[in-house]
Structures are given as structure tokens and as C-alpha cells.
Amino acid sequence: MKIFAREFLWFTTAIILALPVAYLFIGYMSLTPAGNQSTIYEQTFEMELFMMGGIIGIIFTYIMRLFIWAITKIIIEE
């Protein structure tokens, strides 16, 4: 049960950290609509990019977790 709780905590942390990464991902794209208002296709594309940025944020959070785990294993063994 302790392992499940720890994994759930990391998953929640990854979701929380993924939101700012997704906003930064969209912000760096500097998307502007072709006309005065964006079309439904442009809005859909922007939402897909936001979700992709969130997924990238989750992946990088877990990669960061693996690096921290590896460093602590190396330090503890020495």
C-alpha cells in the first residue's frame, strides 16, 4: 500500500507540474488566428498542442524522478 501511495503522489505531482509546462509550450508557439477570431479548426489545433505539452510535462517529470532516484542510489551506495 505504501508503494501505491508513493506512485499516486508522483502521478499527482506530474499532473500538477505538467500544466505550467503545457502553458509554456503554447506560449512559445505564439499562435495567432488568421482573421479576427480563431476558427474551430484553430481552436482544436491549439487544444491538441496544449494536451501534447501536458503529456511532455508528465514524461519529463517522470524522467526527472528517475534521475533523482539514480543519483540517490549512487550516493547511498558510496
Coordinates of C-alpha atoms in Angstrom, one line a residue:
M1 CA 0.0 0.0 0.0
K2 CA 2.9 2.3 0.7
I3 CA 4.3 1.9 -2.8
F4 CA 0.8 2.6 -4.3
A5 CA 0.6 5.8 -2.2
R6 CA 4.0 6.9 -3.3
E7 CA 3.3 6.3 -7.0
F8 CA 0.0 8.1 -6.7
L9 CA 1.8 11.1 -5.1
W10 CA 4.3 11.2 -8.0
F11 CA 1.5 10.9 -10.6
T12 CA -0.4 13.8 -8.9
T13 CA 2.8 15.8 -8.8
A14 CA 3.4 15.1 -12.5
I15 CA -0.1 16.3 -13.4
I16 CA 0.3 19.5 -11.4
L17 CA 3.8 20.2 -12.9
A18 CA 2.5 19.4 -16.5
L19 CA 0.0 22.2 -16.5
P20 CA 2.6 25.1 -16.4
V21 CA 4.7 23.2 -19.0
A22 CA 1.7 23.0 -21.3
Y23 CA 1.1 26.7 -20.9
L24 CA 4.7 27.5 -21.7
F25 CA 4.6 25.1 -24.6
I26 CA 1.6 27.0 -26.1
G27 CA 3.1 30.4 -25.2
Y28 CA 6.3 29.8 -27.0
M29 CA 4.4 28.9 -30.1
S30 CA 2.9 32.4 -30.3
L31 CA -0.2 31.2 -32.2
T32 CA -2.4 33.9 -33.6
P33 CA -5.6 33.5 -35.6
A34 CA -5.7 34.1 -39.3
G35 CA -8.6 36.5 -39.0
N36 CA -10.2 38.5 -36.2
Q37 CA -11.4 35.3 -34.5
S38 CA -10.0 31.8 -34.5
T39 CA -11.9 29.1 -36.3
I40 CA -13.0 25.9 -34.8
Y41 CA -10.0 24.1 -36.5
E42 CA -7.5 26.6 -35.0
Q43 CA -9.1 26.1 -31.6
T44 CA -8.9 22.3 -31.9
F45 CA -5.3 22.5 -33.0
E46 CA -4.4 24.7 -30.1
M47 CA -6.1 22.3 -27.7
E48 CA -4.2 19.4 -29.2
L49 CA -1.0 21.3 -28.7
F50 CA -1.9 22.0 -25.1
M51 CA -2.6 18.3 -24.5
M52 CA 0.7 17.4 -26.2
G53 CA 2.5 19.9 -23.9
G54 CA 0.9 18.3 -20.9
I55 CA 2.0 14.9 -22.0
I56 CA 5.5 16.2 -22.5
G57 CA 5.4 17.7 -19.0
I58 CA 4.3 14.4 -17.5
I59 CA 7.1 12.5 -19.3
F60 CA 9.8 14.9 -18.2
T61 CA 8.5 14.8 -14.6
Y62 CA 9.0 11.0 -14.6
I63 CA 12.4 11.4 -16.2
M64 CA 13.4 13.8 -13.5
R65 CA 12.1 11.3 -11.0
L66 CA 14.3 8.6 -12.5
F67 CA 17.4 10.9 -12.4
I68 CA 16.8 11.8 -8.7
W69 CA 16.3 8.1 -7.9
A70 CA 19.6 7.1 -9.7
I71 CA 21.5 9.9 -8.0
T72 CA 20.3 8.9 -4.6
K73 CA 21.2 5.2 -5.3
I74 CA 24.7 6.2 -6.3
I75 CA 25.1 8.5 -3.2
I76 CA 23.7 5.9 -0.8
E77 CA 25.9 3.1 -2.1
E78 CA 29.1 5.2 -1.8

